[in-house]
Amino acid sequence: DAGVIQSPRHEVTEMGQEVTLRCKPISGHNSLFWYRQTMMRGLELLIYFNNNVPIDDSGMPEDRFSAKMPNASFSTLKIQPSEPRDSAVYFCASGRGQGDTQYFGPGTRLTVL
Amino acid sequence: AQSVSQHNHHVILSEAASLELGCNYSYGGTVNLFWYVQYPGQHLQLLLKYFSGDPLVKGIKGFEAEFIKSKFSFNLRKPSVQWSDTAEYFCAVIGYGTASKLTFGTGTRLQVTL
């Protein structure tokens, strides 16, 4: 299996621009998670999908952030407009359920200038 | 709400030294426990997990962890570390319940010197 695939691996953008991060979970996994990792705040869960349905988005920082999962093999995390404080590494993870092992993708390093 | 504490933020060891990283959690019910490792510039990888059964869990690369329910602890151990074990280690816990989500500790940065 190819594992969780994320794109792009690196993104540099200017403040105010829209950013879209993409994730392809492991085939057969029905849960998908978006995390953000920063030095200051560590690893934070942003949103969690189960069977393509958002279950818990309480970690989404504000309305500028949105996530979708149109089908079982694809999810996006969008930031519009982006701000410098959004700079972080964004990880996608997938698993077979909320309590099961989560398998992480390689992450997208986002820099907002 | 559940929480995870990793008391050691930065640990420096010489090669061949023994390792023990502390992890304590707070949750009143049944839990699943995990240790993940993040090598420099890489993503999180599962080291080991505990769901049920033998509280002494063996993982990859010679790591093991012991679940002590009475102490709410899940400490990670390795008898002899290698330079390649230099990484950040995260403990994570999820309680059984519809509102539960995987909660990570703040991580322990391990530096192994030659």
GROMACS .gro file of C-alpha atoms in nm, chain B:
model
  114
  114ALA     CA    1  -1.201   1.522   2.895
  115GLN     CA    2  -0.890   1.315   2.850
  116SER     CA    3  -0.536   1.452   2.864
  117VAL     CA    4  -0.183   1.321   2.824
  118SER     CA    5   0.131   1.432   3.006
  119GLN     CA    6   0.482   1.367   2.891
  120HIS     CA    7   0.708   1.491   3.165
  121ASN     CA    8   1.037   1.472   2.980
  122HIS     CA    9   1.057   1.741   2.715
  123HIS     CA   10   1.416   1.685   2.606
  124VAL     CA   11   1.629   1.382   2.684
  125ILE     CA   12   1.992   1.341   2.589
  126LEU     CA   13   2.151   0.997   2.609
  127SER     CA   14   2.468   0.833   2.495
  128GLU     CA   15   2.449   0.536   2.263
  129ALA     CA   16   2.382   0.208   2.446
  130ALA     CA   17   2.218   0.385   2.739
  131SER     CA   18   1.878   0.267   2.853
  132LEU     CA   19   1.573   0.477   2.781
  133GLU     CA   20   1.251   0.533   2.967
  134LEU     CA   21   1.008   0.804   2.861
  135GLY     CA   22   0.717   0.881   3.086
  136CYS     CA   23   0.356   0.910   2.977
  137ASN     CA   24   0.058   0.962   3.205
  138TYR     CA   25  -0.299   1.010   3.101
  139SER     CA   26  -0.619   1.113   3.262
  140TYR     CA   27  -0.938   0.935   3.167
  141GLY     CA   28  -1.176   0.745   3.388
  142GLY     CA   29  -1.263   0.460   3.156
  143THR     CA   30  -1.111   0.215   2.913
  144VAL     CA   31  -0.843   0.350   2.684
  145ASN     CA   32  -0.638   0.266   2.379
  146LEU     CA   33  -0.278   0.384   2.407
  147PHE     CA   34  -0.016   0.459   2.144
  148TRP     CA   35   0.342   0.568   2.106
  149TYR     CA   36   0.439   0.740   1.783
  150VAL     CA   37   0.784   0.845   1.668
  151GLN     CA   38   0.869   1.137   1.441
  152TYR     CA   39   1.218   1.134   1.292
  153PRO     CA   40   1.358   1.474   1.191
  154GLY     CA   41   1.165   1.614   0.897
  155GLN     CA   42   0.938   1.312   0.872
  156HIS     CA   43   0.582   1.219   0.960
  157LEU     CA   44   0.458   1.035   1.265
  158GLN     CA   45   0.501   0.659   1.259
  159LEU     CA   46   0.347   0.408   1.496
  160LEU     CA   47   0.593   0.250   1.738
  161LEU     CA   48   0.350   0.040   1.937
  162LYS     CA   49  -0.002   0.033   2.073
  163TYR     CA   50  -0.203  -0.114   2.354
  164PHE     CA   51  -0.568  -0.204   2.319
  165SER     CA   52  -0.610  -0.492   2.563
  166GLY     CA   53  -0.441  -0.807   2.692
  167ASP     CA   54  -0.080  -0.827   2.807
  168PRO     CA   55   0.006  -0.485   2.950
  169LEU     CA   56   0.365  -0.520   2.831
  170VAL     CA   57   0.362  -0.432   2.464
  171LYS     CA   58   0.651  -0.482   2.227
  172GLY     CA   59   0.688  -0.258   1.923
  173ILE     CA   60   0.926  -0.202   1.639
  174LYS     CA   61   1.297  -0.131   1.669
  175GLY     CA   62   1.330  -0.288   2.014
  176PHE     CA   63   1.089  -0.052   2.190
  177GLU     CA   64   0.841  -0.168   2.450
  178ALA     CA   65   0.587  -0.003   2.675
  179GLU     CA   66   0.408  -0.109   2.988
  180PHE     CA   67   0.051  -0.012   3.067
  181ILE     CA   68   0.000   0.029   3.442
  182LYS     CA   69  -0.367   0.095   3.487
  183SER     CA   70  -0.342   0.187   3.856
  184LYS     CA   71  -0.091   0.458   3.772
  185PHE     CA   72  -0.257   0.572   3.448
  186SER     CA   73   0.082   0.532   3.286
  187PHE     CA   74   0.218   0.396   2.960
  188ASN     CA   75   0.595   0.447   2.975
  189LEU     CA   76   0.815   0.374   2.676
  190ARG     CA   77   1.139   0.181   2.722
  191LYS     CA   78   1.436   0.060   2.525
  192PRO     CA   79   1.728  -0.119   2.689
  193SER     CA   80   1.996   0.021   2.458
  194VAL     CA   81   1.941   0.324   2.236
  195GLN     CA   82   2.112   0.389   1.907
  196TRP     CA   83   2.206   0.715   1.738
  197SER     CA   84   1.929   0.645   1.485
  198ASP     CA   85   1.670   0.665   1.764
  199THR     CA   86   1.718   1.041   1.771
  200ALA     CA   87   1.364   1.166   1.716
  201GLU     CA   88   1.058   1.306   1.886
  202TYR     CA   89   0.832   1.063   2.065
  203PHE     CA   90   0.462   1.119   2.120
  204CYS     CA   91   0.232   0.935   2.354
  205ALA     CA   92  -0.137   0.935   2.260
  206VAL     CA   93  -0.454   0.811   2.422
  207ILE     CA   94  -0.814   0.769   2.325
  208GLY     CA   95  -1.089   0.677   2.562
  209TYR     CA   96  -1.384   0.464   2.473
  210GLY     CA   97  -1.675   0.692   2.413
  211THR     CA   98  -1.858   0.863   2.133
  212ALA     CA   99  -1.701   1.199   2.210
  213SER     CA  100  -1.348   1.073   2.244
  214LYS     CA  101  -1.073   1.169   2.009
  215LEU     CA  102  -0.708   1.078   2.001
  216THR     CA  103  -0.518   1.312   2.230
  217PHE     CA  104  -0.143   1.354   2.191
  218GLY     CA  105   0.109   1.453   2.451
  219THR     CA  106   0.344   1.742   2.383
  220GLY     CA  107   0.621   1.507   2.280
  221THR     CA  108   0.970   1.421   2.410
  222ARG     CA  109   1.268   1.509   2.201
  223LEU     CA  110   1.532   1.236   2.232
  224GLN     CA  111   1.887   1.312   2.129
  225VAL     CA  112   2.130   1.021   2.121
  226THR     CA  113   2.497   1.109   2.111
  227LEU     CA  114   2.777   0.891   1.981
   0.00000   0.00000   0.00000
